[in-house]
Amino acid sequence: MNELSLYILDLVQNSIEAGATFVKIEIVEDLENDIFLISIEDNGRGIPKELINEVTNPFYTTRKTRKVGLGLALASQLAKDCNGKLIIDSSENGTKVKIKLQHSHIDRPPIGNIVDTLLLLVCGTPDVDFVYVHRAGKKEFVFDTNKLKSVLGEGVPLNLPSVQEFIKEELSKGLSNLFGGANFND
Amino acid sequence: MIKSIQELEEIRKKALEELEFRKQQGEGIRIVVGMATCGIAAGARPVMLKFVEEIQKRNLKNVTVVQTGCIGLCKYEPIVEVYEPNKEKVTYVKMTPEKVSKVVAEHIVNGKPVYEYTIGYEENKEANK
Ligand code: FES
């Protein structure tokens, strides 16, 4: 996969399959320390201890691991390629996956279309609450579906067409602000 | 949130109308896109997005697009299932954004599934090789 936003989509899909009702996605771009950090935290049922080591092994691709997510093996490979590391912290109360990459590494894929990824997650799984935090230097962008729900009123699902349109605009604007007007949509 | 209160009120109003419409119509069409690793790698994201866009563009109020995980047929990804009330499910395979436009126009709007994109067609083709 050639976009970090696709890795994120994939890993969050794991969270959803683990029964999560809440997922927090955090991105920190720390140029001073040359770190690109992606963290995904959920309240799903967690990865069984016996599997934790196996899931990051790209050669261990039986049907069993696929359920947990071949995505973790890909993420682990990505971390290796970009002078970084993958940290998985999982219990029955949830899982936190952190991918730490060298920001300037030549093999680090671009973040890619994070707006599409978030839009599909938020609208494609309307029962899950999402928080997205993206920090770049001193700037920060936060998107929180709970806030959105409280503005829209109880019982209004986020996958209604007019709401989707609104979410897309909101994300595009927020992210382009973060990067000083750079187009974040390609 | 960046929008003004007034604009949000507008969106809220529109959303409530859409919701009311959905409720009146009862169960609508559900489009389910497989988003397992292999689906994503095969291009499921642009496919799903195209569905969302087409449905918005055509103002189809009673259609929802949702995602699911592994459907179990890697080699046919991206896979999309269309559920219509009281009809058999239709499974589309090896989807692309271009195919989506046709499926929306012919199947979702006019009720005629696009057979050449379905799993049945694909399997037949392979059996006859
Ligand atoms: S892993 Fe490919 S369809 Fe499930």
PDB file of C-alpha atoms and ligand atoms in Angstrom:
ATOM      1  CA  MET A   1       0.000   0.000   0.000  1.00  0.00           C
ATOM      2  CA  ASN A   2       1.383   3.340  -1.008  1.00  0.00           C
ATOM      3  CA  GLU A   3      -0.488   5.661   1.343  1.00  0.00           C
ATOM      4  CA  LEU A   4      -0.403   5.828   5.114  1.00  0.00           C
ATOM      5  CA  SER A   5      -4.107   6.622   5.001  1.00  0.00           C
ATOM      6  CA  LEU A   6      -4.728   3.139   3.588  1.00  0.00           C
ATOM      7  CA  TYR A   7      -2.809   1.514   6.438  1.00  0.00           C
ATOM      8  CA  ILE A   8      -4.967   3.521   8.812  1.00  0.00           C
ATOM      9  CA  LEU A   9      -8.158   2.445   7.077  1.00  0.00           C
ATOM     10  CA  ASP A  10      -7.072  -1.142   7.345  1.00  0.00           C
ATOM     11  CA  LEU A  11      -6.058  -1.018  10.991  1.00  0.00           C
ATOM     12  CA  VAL A  12      -9.247   0.734  12.010  1.00  0.00           C
ATOM     13  CA  GLN A  13     -11.157  -1.973  10.189  1.00  0.00           C
ATOM     14  CA  ASN A  14      -9.491  -4.425  12.590  1.00  0.00           C
ATOM     15  CA  SER A  15     -10.748  -2.347  15.499  1.00  0.00           C
ATOM     16  CA  ILE A  16     -14.274  -2.419  14.144  1.00  0.00           C
ATOM     17  CA  GLU A  17     -14.092  -6.148  13.645  1.00  0.00           C
ATOM     18  CA  ALA A  18     -12.946  -6.474  17.241  1.00  0.00           C
ATOM     19  CA  GLY A  19     -16.238  -4.926  18.256  1.00  0.00           C
ATOM     20  CA  ALA A  20     -14.950  -1.445  19.071  1.00  0.00           C
ATOM     21  CA  THR A  21     -17.525   1.292  19.587  1.00  0.00           C
ATOM     22  CA  PHE A  22     -14.879   3.967  19.968  1.00  0.00           C
ATOM     23  CA  VAL A  23     -11.717   4.534  17.946  1.00  0.00           C
ATOM     24  CA  LYS A  24      -9.195   7.285  18.408  1.00  0.00           C
ATOM     25  CA  ILE A  25      -6.795   7.968  15.582  1.00  0.00           C
ATOM     26  CA  GLU A  26      -3.883  10.214  16.327  1.00  0.00           C
ATOM     27  CA  ILE A  27      -1.172  11.505  14.049  1.00  0.00           C
ATOM     28  CA  VAL A  28       1.786  13.468  15.275  1.00  0.00           C
ATOM     29  CA  GLU A  29       4.231  14.964  12.868  1.00  0.00           C
ATOM     30  CA  ASP A  30       7.206  15.943  14.914  1.00  0.00           C
ATOM     31  CA  LEU A  31       9.705  17.475  12.540  1.00  0.00           C
ATOM     32  CA  GLU A  32      12.094  18.502  15.284  1.00  0.00           C
ATOM     33  CA  ASN A  33      12.652  14.901  16.244  1.00  0.00           C
ATOM     34  CA  ASP A  34      12.035  13.585  12.751  1.00  0.00           C
ATOM     35  CA  ILE A  35       9.128  11.389  13.825  1.00  0.00           C
ATOM     36  CA  PHE A  36       5.900  10.531  12.119  1.00  0.00           C
ATOM     37  CA  LEU A  37       3.657   8.830  14.640  1.00  0.00           C
ATOM     38  CA  ILE A  38       0.378   7.107  13.959  1.00  0.00           C
ATOM     39  CA  SER A  39      -1.585   5.767  16.866  1.00  0.00           C
ATOM     40  CA  ILE A  40      -4.873   3.915  16.784  1.00  0.00           C
ATOM     41  CA  GLU A  41      -6.660   3.167  19.998  1.00  0.00           C
ATOM     42  CA  ASP A  42      -9.897   1.241  20.374  1.00  0.00           C
ATOM     43  CA  ASN A  43     -12.131  -0.291  22.994  1.00  0.00           C
ATOM     44  CA  GLY A  44     -12.566  -3.579  21.141  1.00  0.00           C
ATOM     45  CA  ARG A  45     -12.041  -7.000  22.611  1.00  0.00           C
ATOM     46  CA  GLY A  46      -8.297  -7.053  22.033  1.00  0.00           C
ATOM     47  CA  ILE A  47      -5.910  -9.454  20.354  1.00  0.00           C
ATOM     48  CA  PRO A  48      -5.338 -12.767  22.156  1.00  0.00           C
ATOM     49  CA  LYS A  49      -1.880 -12.941  23.772  1.00  0.00           C
ATOM     50  CA  GLU A  50      -0.860 -16.026  21.817  1.00  0.00           C
ATOM     51  CA  LEU A  51      -1.439 -14.165  18.590  1.00  0.00           C
ATOM     52  CA  ILE A  52       0.310 -10.879  19.317  1.00  0.00           C
ATOM     53  CA  ASN A  53       3.709 -11.992  18.089  1.00  0.00           C
ATOM     54  CA  GLU A  54       2.368 -13.891  15.169  1.00  0.00           C
ATOM     55  CA  VAL A  55       0.214 -11.118  13.757  1.00  0.00           C
ATOM     56  CA  THR A  56       3.195  -8.993  12.923  1.00  0.00           C
ATOM     57  CA  ASN A  57       4.908 -11.760  11.029  1.00  0.00           C
ATOM     58  CA  PRO A  58       4.220 -11.260   7.340  1.00  0.00           C
ATOM     59  CA  PHE A  59       4.967 -14.896   6.618  1.00  0.00           C
ATOM     60  CA  TYR A  60       2.354 -16.107   8.994  1.00  0.00           C
ATOM     61  CA  THR A  61      -0.604 -15.726   6.730  1.00  0.00           C
ATOM     62  CA  THR A  62      -3.023 -18.486   7.501  1.00  0.00           C
ATOM     63  CA  ARG A  63      -6.731 -17.894   7.589  1.00  0.00           C
ATOM     64  CA  LYS A  64      -6.471 -17.438  11.341  1.00  0.00           C
ATOM     65  CA  THR A  65      -4.271 -14.366  11.210  1.00  0.00           C
ATOM     66  CA  ARG A  66      -6.233 -12.781   8.474  1.00  0.00           C
ATOM     67  CA  LYS A  67      -9.103 -12.390  10.853  1.00  0.00           C
ATOM     68  CA  VAL A  68      -6.925 -10.407  13.200  1.00  0.00           C
ATOM     69  CA  GLY A  69      -5.631  -8.498  10.255  1.00  0.00           C
ATOM     70  CA  LEU A  70      -2.916  -9.000   7.770  1.00  0.00           C
ATOM     71  CA  GLY A  71      -2.755  -5.240   8.143  1.00  0.00           C
ATOM     72  CA  LEU A  72      -0.619  -5.520  11.261  1.00  0.00           C
ATOM     73  CA  ALA A  73       1.974  -7.526   9.356  1.00  0.00           C
ATOM     74  CA  LEU A  74       2.034  -4.839   6.698  1.00  0.00           C
ATOM     75  CA  ALA A  75       2.341  -2.126   9.329  1.00  0.00           C
ATOM     76  CA  SER A  76       5.193  -3.976  10.949  1.00  0.00           C
ATOM     77  CA  GLN A  77       6.990  -4.242   7.637  1.00  0.00           C
ATOM     78  CA  LEU A  78       6.385  -0.553   7.040  1.00  0.00           C
ATOM     79  CA  ALA A  79       7.953   0.321  10.371  1.00  0.00           C
ATOM     80  CA  LYS A  80      10.990  -1.807   9.567  1.00  0.00           C
ATOM     81  CA  ASP A  81      11.386  -0.163   6.191  1.00  0.00           C
ATOM     82  CA  CYS A  82      11.213   3.333   7.636  1.00  0.00           C
ATOM     83  CA  ASN A  83      13.624   3.010  10.506  1.00  0.00           C
ATOM     84  CA  GLY A  84      10.807   2.896  12.990  1.00  0.00           C
ATOM     85  CA  LYS A  85       8.868   0.499  15.125  1.00  0.00           C
ATOM     86  CA  LEU A  86       5.471  -0.948  15.745  1.00  0.00           C
ATOM     87  CA  ILE A  87       4.138  -1.160  19.269  1.00  0.00           C
ATOM     88  CA  ILE A  88       1.009  -3.126  20.085  1.00  0.00           C
ATOM     89  CA  ASP A  89      -0.602  -2.876  23.460  1.00  0.00           C
ATOM     90  CA  SER A  90      -3.637  -5.066  23.802  1.00  0.00           C
ATOM     91  CA  SER A  91      -5.878  -6.266  26.586  1.00  0.00           C
ATOM     92  CA  GLU A  92      -9.484  -7.360  26.716  1.00  0.00           C
ATOM     93  CA  ASN A  93     -10.445  -3.714  27.174  1.00  0.00           C
ATOM     94  CA  GLY A  94      -8.966  -2.564  23.931  1.00  0.00           C
ATOM     95  CA  THR A  95      -5.954  -2.266  21.710  1.00  0.00           C
ATOM     96  CA  LYS A  96      -3.509   0.487  21.021  1.00  0.00           C
ATOM     97  CA  VAL A  97      -1.339   0.255  17.957  1.00  0.00           C
ATOM     98  CA  LYS A  98       1.453   2.744  17.472  1.00  0.00           C
ATOM     99  CA  ILE A  99       3.471   3.062  14.316  1.00  0.00           C
ATOM    100  CA  LYS A 100       6.507   5.216  14.721  1.00  0.00           C
ATOM    101  CA  LEU A 101       8.324   6.162  11.532  1.00  0.00           C
ATOM    102  CA  GLN A 102      11.260   8.315  10.612  1.00  0.00           C
ATOM    103  CA  HIS A 103       9.531  11.344   9.133  1.00  0.00           C
ATOM    104  CA  SER A 104      12.213  12.075   6.559  1.00  0.00           C
ATOM    105  CA  HIS A 105      12.798   8.472   5.580  1.00  0.00           C
ATOM    106  CA  ILE A 106      12.867   8.057   1.837  1.00  0.00           C
ATOM    107  CA  ASP A 107      10.631   4.991   1.964  1.00  0.00           C
ATOM    108  CA  ARG A 108       7.970   6.581   4.125  1.00  0.00           C
ATOM    109  CA  PRO A 109       4.784   6.726   2.072  1.00  0.00           C
ATOM    110  CA  PRO A 110       2.904  10.023   2.001  1.00  0.00           C
ATOM    111  CA  ILE A 111      -0.129  10.273   4.232  1.00  0.00           C
ATOM    112  CA  GLY A 112      -2.290  10.270   1.134  1.00  0.00           C
ATOM    113  CA  ASN A 113      -5.972  10.923   1.146  1.00  0.00           C
ATOM    114  CA  ILE A 114      -6.811  10.894   4.822  1.00  0.00           C
ATOM    115  CA  VAL A 115     -10.045  12.776   4.144  1.00  0.00           C
ATOM    116  CA  ASP A 116     -11.396   9.834   2.140  1.00  0.00           C
ATOM    117  CA  THR A 117     -10.310   7.372   4.765  1.00  0.00           C
ATOM    118  CA  LEU A 118     -12.011   9.254   7.585  1.00  0.00           C
ATOM    119  CA  LEU A 119     -15.122   9.967   5.570  1.00  0.00           C
ATOM    120  CA  LEU A 120     -15.615   6.314   4.775  1.00  0.00           C
ATOM    121  CA  LEU A 121     -14.941   5.206   8.315  1.00  0.00           C
ATOM    122  CA  VAL A 122     -17.284   7.746   9.850  1.00  0.00           C
ATOM    123  CA  CYS A 123     -20.077   7.247   7.331  1.00  0.00           C
ATOM    124  CA  GLY A 124     -19.534   3.552   6.657  1.00  0.00           C
ATOM    125  CA  THR A 125     -19.756   2.607  10.319  1.00  0.00           C
ATOM    126  CA  PRO A 126     -22.163   5.173  11.726  1.00  0.00           C
ATOM    127  CA  ASP A 127     -22.465   3.401  15.078  1.00  0.00           C
ATOM    128  CA  VAL A 128     -18.806   3.797  15.949  1.00  0.00           C
ATOM    129  CA  ASP A 129     -17.557   7.011  17.537  1.00  0.00           C
ATOM    130  CA  PHE A 130     -14.356   8.414  16.119  1.00  0.00           C
ATOM    131  CA  VAL A 131     -11.891  10.980  17.304  1.00  0.00           C
ATOM    132  CA  TYR A 132      -9.195  12.111  14.921  1.00  0.00           C
ATOM    133  CA  VAL A 133      -6.330  14.222  16.164  1.00  0.00           C
ATOM    134  CA  HIS A 134      -3.633  15.433  13.832  1.00  0.00           C
ATOM    135  CA  ARG A 135      -0.774  17.484  15.143  1.00  0.00           C
ATOM    136  CA  ALA A 136       1.848  19.033  12.921  1.00  0.00           C
ATOM    137  CA  GLY A 137       4.377  21.170  14.711  1.00  0.00           C
ATOM    138  CA  LYS A 138       2.398  23.515  16.914  1.00  0.00           C
ATOM    139  CA  LYS A 139      -0.818  23.225  14.963  1.00  0.00           C
ATOM    140  CA  GLU A 140      -3.562  20.788  15.790  1.00  0.00           C
ATOM    141  CA  PHE A 141      -6.726  19.593  14.127  1.00  0.00           C
ATOM    142  CA  VAL A 142      -9.357  17.634  16.037  1.00  0.00           C
ATOM    143  CA  PHE A 143     -12.401  15.959  14.579  1.00  0.00           C
ATOM    144  CA  ASP A 144     -14.809  14.321  16.973  1.00  0.00           C
ATOM    145  CA  THR A 145     -17.972  12.560  15.829  1.00  0.00           C
ATOM    146  CA  ASN A 146     -19.500  12.906  19.271  1.00  0.00           C
ATOM    147  CA  LYS A 147     -19.381  16.663  19.030  1.00  0.00           C
ATOM    148  CA  LEU A 148     -20.940  16.441  15.620  1.00  0.00           C
ATOM    149  CA  LYS A 149     -23.689  14.202  16.924  1.00  0.00           C
ATOM    150  CA  SER A 150     -24.475  16.603  19.723  1.00  0.00           C
ATOM    151  CA  VAL A 151     -24.807  19.460  17.233  1.00  0.00           C
ATOM    152  CA  LEU A 152     -27.016  17.443  14.917  1.00  0.00           C
ATOM    153  CA  GLY A 153     -29.169  16.088  17.688  1.00  0.00           C
ATOM    154  CA  GLU A 154     -29.782  12.623  19.058  1.00  0.00           C
ATOM    155  CA  GLY A 155     -30.605   9.910  16.596  1.00  0.00           C
ATOM    156  CA  VAL A 156     -29.387  11.634  13.450  1.00  0.00           C
ATOM    157  CA  PRO A 157     -27.046   9.150  11.779  1.00  0.00           C
ATOM    158  CA  LEU A 158     -23.871  10.472  10.222  1.00  0.00           C
ATOM    159  CA  ASN A 159     -24.389   8.661   6.947  1.00  0.00           C
ATOM    160  CA  LEU A 160     -27.136  10.917   5.679  1.00  0.00           C
ATOM    161  CA  PRO A 161     -26.099  12.560   2.404  1.00  0.00           C
ATOM    162  CA  SER A 162     -26.152  16.153   3.644  1.00  0.00           C
ATOM    163  CA  VAL A 163     -24.194  15.186   6.737  1.00  0.00           C
ATOM    164  CA  GLN A 164     -21.610  13.350   4.657  1.00  0.00           C
ATOM    165  CA  GLU A 165     -21.121  16.389   2.529  1.00  0.00           C
ATOM    166  CA  PHE A 166     -20.665  18.501   5.603  1.00  0.00           C
ATOM    167  CA  ILE A 167     -18.154  16.084   7.117  1.00  0.00           C
ATOM    168  CA  LYS A 168     -16.126  16.052   3.940  1.00  0.00           C
ATOM    169  CA  GLU A 169     -15.933  19.827   3.855  1.00  0.00           C
ATOM    170  CA  GLU A 170     -15.112  20.024   7.514  1.00  0.00           C
ATOM    171  CA  LEU A 171     -12.256  17.534   7.199  1.00  0.00           C
ATOM    172  CA  SER A 172     -10.819  19.069   4.063  1.00  0.00           C
ATOM    173  CA  LYS A 173     -10.858  22.536   5.542  1.00  0.00           C
ATOM    174  CA  GLY A 174      -9.449  21.470   8.888  1.00  0.00           C
ATOM    175  CA  LEU A 175      -6.597  19.572   7.339  1.00  0.00           C
ATOM    176  CA  SER A 176      -5.675  22.186   4.805  1.00  0.00           C
ATOM    177  CA  ASN A 177      -5.564  24.743   7.620  1.00  0.00           C
ATOM    178  CA  LEU A 178      -3.189  22.478   9.434  1.00  0.00           C
ATOM    179  CA  PHE A 179      -0.838  22.513   6.501  1.00  0.00           C
ATOM    180  CA  GLY A 180      -1.089  26.173   5.726  1.00  0.00           C
ATOM    181  CA  GLY A 181      -3.474  25.859   2.833  1.00  0.00           C
ATOM    182  CA  ALA A 182      -1.761  22.955   1.099  1.00  0.00           C
ATOM    183  CA  ASN A 183      -4.191  20.803  -0.804  1.00  0.00           C
ATOM    184  CA  PHE A 184      -4.751  17.723   1.282  1.00  0.00           C
ATOM    185  CA  ASN A 185      -7.200  16.048  -0.934  1.00  0.00           C
ATOM    186  CA  ASP A 186      -4.955  14.359  -3.461  1.00  0.00           C
TER     187      ASP A 186
ATOM    188  CA  MET B   1     -16.288  23.304  14.366  1.00  0.00           C
ATOM    189  CA  ILE B   2     -15.686  25.858  11.692  1.00  0.00           C
ATOM    190  CA  LYS B   3     -19.190  26.392  10.347  1.00  0.00           C
ATOM    191  CA  SER B   4     -21.410  29.130  11.698  1.00  0.00           C
ATOM    192  CA  ILE B   5     -24.358  28.222  13.899  1.00  0.00           C
ATOM    193  CA  GLN B   6     -26.722  29.252  11.165  1.00  0.00           C
ATOM    194  CA  GLU B   7     -25.154  26.919   8.634  1.00  0.00           C
ATOM    195  CA  LEU B   8     -25.240  24.074  11.114  1.00  0.00           C
ATOM    196  CA  GLU B   9     -28.924  24.713  11.710  1.00  0.00           C
ATOM    197  CA  GLU B  10     -29.419  24.360   7.950  1.00  0.00           C
ATOM    198  CA  ILE B  11     -27.576  21.046   7.858  1.00  0.00           C
ATOM    199  CA  ARG B  12     -29.515  19.836  10.855  1.00  0.00           C
ATOM    200  CA  LYS B  13     -32.770  20.681   9.185  1.00  0.00           C
ATOM    201  CA  LYS B  14     -31.794  18.921   5.972  1.00  0.00           C
ATOM    202  CA  ALA B  15     -30.563  15.897   7.882  1.00  0.00           C
ATOM    203  CA  LEU B  16     -33.812  15.611   9.802  1.00  0.00           C
ATOM    204  CA  GLU B  17     -35.791  15.762   6.569  1.00  0.00           C
ATOM    205  CA  GLU B  18     -33.637  13.008   5.104  1.00  0.00           C
ATOM    206  CA  LEU B  19     -34.088  10.948   8.216  1.00  0.00           C
ATOM    207  CA  GLU B  20     -37.860  11.405   8.117  1.00  0.00           C
ATOM    208  CA  PHE B  21     -37.874  10.347   4.481  1.00  0.00           C
ATOM    209  CA  ARG B  22     -35.902   7.221   5.278  1.00  0.00           C
ATOM    210  CA  LYS B  23     -38.281   6.307   8.047  1.00  0.00           C
ATOM    211  CA  GLN B  24     -41.319   6.708   5.816  1.00  0.00           C
ATOM    212  CA  GLN B  25     -39.832   4.614   3.038  1.00  0.00           C
ATOM    213  CA  GLY B  26     -38.988   1.786   5.369  1.00  0.00           C
ATOM    214  CA  GLU B  27     -36.068  -0.452   4.583  1.00  0.00           C
ATOM    215  CA  GLY B  28     -34.085   0.826   1.613  1.00  0.00           C
ATOM    216  CA  ILE B  29     -31.214  -0.465  -0.475  1.00  0.00           C
ATOM    217  CA  ARG B  30     -28.004  -1.329   1.335  1.00  0.00           C
ATOM    218  CA  ILE B  31     -24.681  -1.326  -0.439  1.00  0.00           C
ATOM    219  CA  VAL B  32     -21.962  -3.156   1.460  1.00  0.00           C
ATOM    220  CA  VAL B  33     -18.315  -2.779   0.497  1.00  0.00           C
ATOM    221  CA  GLY B  34     -15.681  -5.290   1.655  1.00  0.00           C
ATOM    222  CA  MET B  35     -12.844  -3.501   3.411  1.00  0.00           C
ATOM    223  CA  ALA B  36     -10.456  -6.246   4.454  1.00  0.00           C
ATOM    224  CA  THR B  37      -6.754  -5.733   3.843  1.00  0.00           C
ATOM    225  CA  CYS B  38      -6.951  -7.345   0.450  1.00  0.00           C
ATOM    226  CA  GLY B  39     -10.010  -5.279  -0.462  1.00  0.00           C
ATOM    227  CA  ILE B  40      -8.274  -2.072   0.493  1.00  0.00           C
ATOM    228  CA  ALA B  41      -5.153  -3.064  -1.394  1.00  0.00           C
ATOM    229  CA  ALA B  42      -7.268  -3.908  -4.430  1.00  0.00           C
ATOM    230  CA  GLY B  43      -8.875  -0.463  -4.419  1.00  0.00           C
ATOM    231  CA  ALA B  44     -12.002  -0.728  -2.264  1.00  0.00           C
ATOM    232  CA  ARG B  45     -11.691   2.822  -0.980  1.00  0.00           C
ATOM    233  CA  PRO B  46     -12.199   4.630  -4.310  1.00  0.00           C
ATOM    234  CA  VAL B  47     -14.997   2.180  -5.107  1.00  0.00           C
ATOM    235  CA  MET B  48     -16.853   2.938  -1.901  1.00  0.00           C
ATOM    236  CA  LEU B  49     -16.285   6.641  -2.315  1.00  0.00           C
ATOM    237  CA  LYS B  50     -17.680   6.541  -5.819  1.00  0.00           C
ATOM    238  CA  PHE B  51     -20.871   4.954  -4.505  1.00  0.00           C
ATOM    239  CA  VAL B  52     -21.189   7.668  -1.868  1.00  0.00           C
ATOM    240  CA  GLU B  53     -20.663  10.366  -4.489  1.00  0.00           C
ATOM    241  CA  GLU B  54     -23.060   8.945  -7.051  1.00  0.00           C
ATOM    242  CA  ILE B  55     -25.769   8.512  -4.462  1.00  0.00           C
ATOM    243  CA  GLN B  56     -25.310  12.057  -3.290  1.00  0.00           C
ATOM    244  CA  LYS B  57     -25.252  13.414  -6.815  1.00  0.00           C
ATOM    245  CA  ARG B  58     -28.442  11.626  -7.779  1.00  0.00           C
ATOM    246  CA  ASN B  59     -30.032  12.471  -4.467  1.00  0.00           C
ATOM    247  CA  LEU B  60     -31.000   8.859  -3.773  1.00  0.00           C
ATOM    248  CA  LYS B  61     -32.322   9.254  -0.279  1.00  0.00           C
ATOM    249  CA  ASN B  62     -33.112   5.679   0.543  1.00  0.00           C
ATOM    250  CA  VAL B  63     -29.774   4.075  -0.173  1.00  0.00           C
ATOM    251  CA  THR B  64     -27.037   3.542   2.402  1.00  0.00           C
ATOM    252  CA  VAL B  65     -23.430   2.597   1.832  1.00  0.00           C
ATOM    253  CA  VAL B  66     -21.646   0.761   4.611  1.00  0.00           C
ATOM    254  CA  GLN B  67     -18.430  -1.159   4.939  1.00  0.00           C
ATOM    255  CA  THR B  68     -17.696  -4.592   6.196  1.00  0.00           C
ATOM    256  CA  GLY B  69     -14.590  -6.675   6.744  1.00  0.00           C
ATOM    257  CA  CYS B  70     -13.475  -9.830   5.029  1.00  0.00           C
ATOM    258  CA  ILE B  71     -15.981 -11.354   2.640  1.00  0.00           C
ATOM    259  CA  GLY B  72     -13.646 -14.294   2.093  1.00  0.00           C
ATOM    260  CA  LEU B  73     -12.983 -14.113  -1.626  1.00  0.00           C
ATOM    261  CA  CYS B  74      -9.666 -12.306  -1.949  1.00  0.00           C
ATOM    262  CA  LYS B  75      -9.133 -12.889  -5.616  1.00  0.00           C
ATOM    263  CA  TYR B  76     -12.407 -11.177  -6.482  1.00  0.00           C
ATOM    264  CA  GLU B  77     -11.823  -8.015  -4.460  1.00  0.00           C
ATOM    265  CA  PRO B  78     -12.996  -5.280  -4.384  1.00  0.00           C
ATOM    266  CA  ILE B  79     -16.347  -6.908  -3.656  1.00  0.00           C
ATOM    267  CA  VAL B  80     -19.642  -5.101  -3.251  1.00  0.00           C
ATOM    268  CA  GLU B  81     -22.933  -6.610  -2.132  1.00  0.00           C
ATOM    269  CA  VAL B  82     -26.256  -4.993  -2.901  1.00  0.00           C
ATOM    270  CA  TYR B  83     -29.194  -5.812  -0.659  1.00  0.00           C
ATOM    271  CA  GLU B  84     -32.650  -4.796  -1.797  1.00  0.00           C
ATOM    272  CA  PRO B  85     -35.680  -5.519   0.322  1.00  0.00           C
ATOM    273  CA  ASN B  86     -37.433  -8.705  -0.790  1.00  0.00           C
ATOM    274  CA  LYS B  87     -34.864  -9.520  -3.431  1.00  0.00           C
ATOM    275  CA  GLU B  88     -31.842 -11.770  -3.621  1.00  0.00           C
ATOM    276  CA  LYS B  89     -28.535 -10.252  -2.754  1.00  0.00           C
ATOM    277  CA  VAL B  90     -26.354  -9.348  -5.730  1.00  0.00           C
ATOM    278  CA  THR B  91     -22.582  -9.705  -5.361  1.00  0.00           C
ATOM    279  CA  TYR B  92     -20.379  -7.627  -7.613  1.00  0.00           C
ATOM    280  CA  VAL B  93     -16.709  -8.524  -7.974  1.00  0.00           C
ATOM    281  CA  LYS B  94     -13.496  -6.838  -9.122  1.00  0.00           C
ATOM    282  CA  MET B  95     -15.180  -3.487  -8.815  1.00  0.00           C
ATOM    283  CA  THR B  96     -13.764  -0.210 -10.095  1.00  0.00           C
ATOM    284  CA  PRO B  97     -15.114   3.340  -9.851  1.00  0.00           C
ATOM    285  CA  GLU B  98     -16.130   3.118 -13.526  1.00  0.00           C
ATOM    286  CA  LYS B  99     -18.173   0.005 -12.870  1.00  0.00           C
ATOM    287  CA  VAL B 100     -19.802   1.769  -9.929  1.00  0.00           C
ATOM    288  CA  SER B 101     -21.348   4.416 -12.159  1.00  0.00           C
ATOM    289  CA  LYS B 102     -22.972   1.736 -14.274  1.00  0.00           C
ATOM    290  CA  VAL B 103     -24.204  -0.244 -11.285  1.00  0.00           C
ATOM    291  CA  VAL B 104     -25.783   2.853  -9.780  1.00  0.00           C
ATOM    292  CA  ALA B 105     -27.468   3.855 -13.043  1.00  0.00           C
ATOM    293  CA  GLU B 106     -28.738   0.426 -14.029  1.00  0.00           C
ATOM    294  CA  HIS B 107     -29.202  -1.459 -10.805  1.00  0.00           C
ATOM    295  CA  ILE B 108     -29.798   1.048  -8.032  1.00  0.00           C
ATOM    296  CA  VAL B 109     -31.850   3.481 -10.078  1.00  0.00           C
ATOM    297  CA  ASN B 110     -33.507   1.186 -12.639  1.00  0.00           C
ATOM    298  CA  GLY B 111     -33.579  -2.062 -10.730  1.00  0.00           C
ATOM    299  CA  LYS B 112     -31.647  -4.129 -13.292  1.00  0.00           C
ATOM    300  CA  PRO B 113     -28.476  -5.729 -11.926  1.00  0.00           C
ATOM    301  CA  VAL B 114     -25.423  -5.542 -14.192  1.00  0.00           C
ATOM    302  CA  TYR B 115     -24.851  -9.230 -14.782  1.00  0.00           C
ATOM    303  CA  GLU B 116     -21.372  -8.942 -16.357  1.00  0.00           C
ATOM    304  CA  TYR B 117     -19.991  -7.606 -13.101  1.00  0.00           C
ATOM    305  CA  THR B 118     -21.493 -10.223 -10.807  1.00  0.00           C
ATOM    306  CA  ILE B 119     -19.776 -13.143  -9.194  1.00  0.00           C
ATOM    307  CA  GLY B 120     -21.996 -15.557 -11.105  1.00  0.00           C
ATOM    308  CA  TYR B 121     -20.772 -14.233 -14.414  1.00  0.00           C
ATOM    309  CA  GLU B 122     -17.164 -14.313 -13.279  1.00  0.00           C
ATOM    310  CA  GLU B 123     -17.402 -17.901 -12.055  1.00  0.00           C
ATOM    311  CA  ASN B 124     -19.056 -19.024 -15.250  1.00  0.00           C
ATOM    312  CA  LYS B 125     -16.335 -17.427 -17.259  1.00  0.00           C
ATOM    313  CA  GLU B 126     -13.685 -19.236 -15.260  1.00  0.00           C
ATOM    314  CA  ALA B 127     -15.466 -22.564 -15.507  1.00  0.00           C
ATOM    315  CA  ASN B 128     -15.535 -22.253 -19.287  1.00  0.00           C
ATOM    316  CA  LYS B 129     -11.879 -21.427 -19.682  1.00  0.00           C
TER     317      LYS B 129
HETATM  318  S1  FES C   1      -8.752 -11.567   3.367  1.00  0.00           S
HETATM  319 FE1  FES C   1      -9.294 -11.336   1.312  1.00  0.00          FE
HETATM  320  S2  FES C   1     -11.418 -11.419   1.279  1.00  0.00           S
HETATM  321 FE2  FES C   1     -10.881 -11.699   3.346  1.00  0.00          FE
END
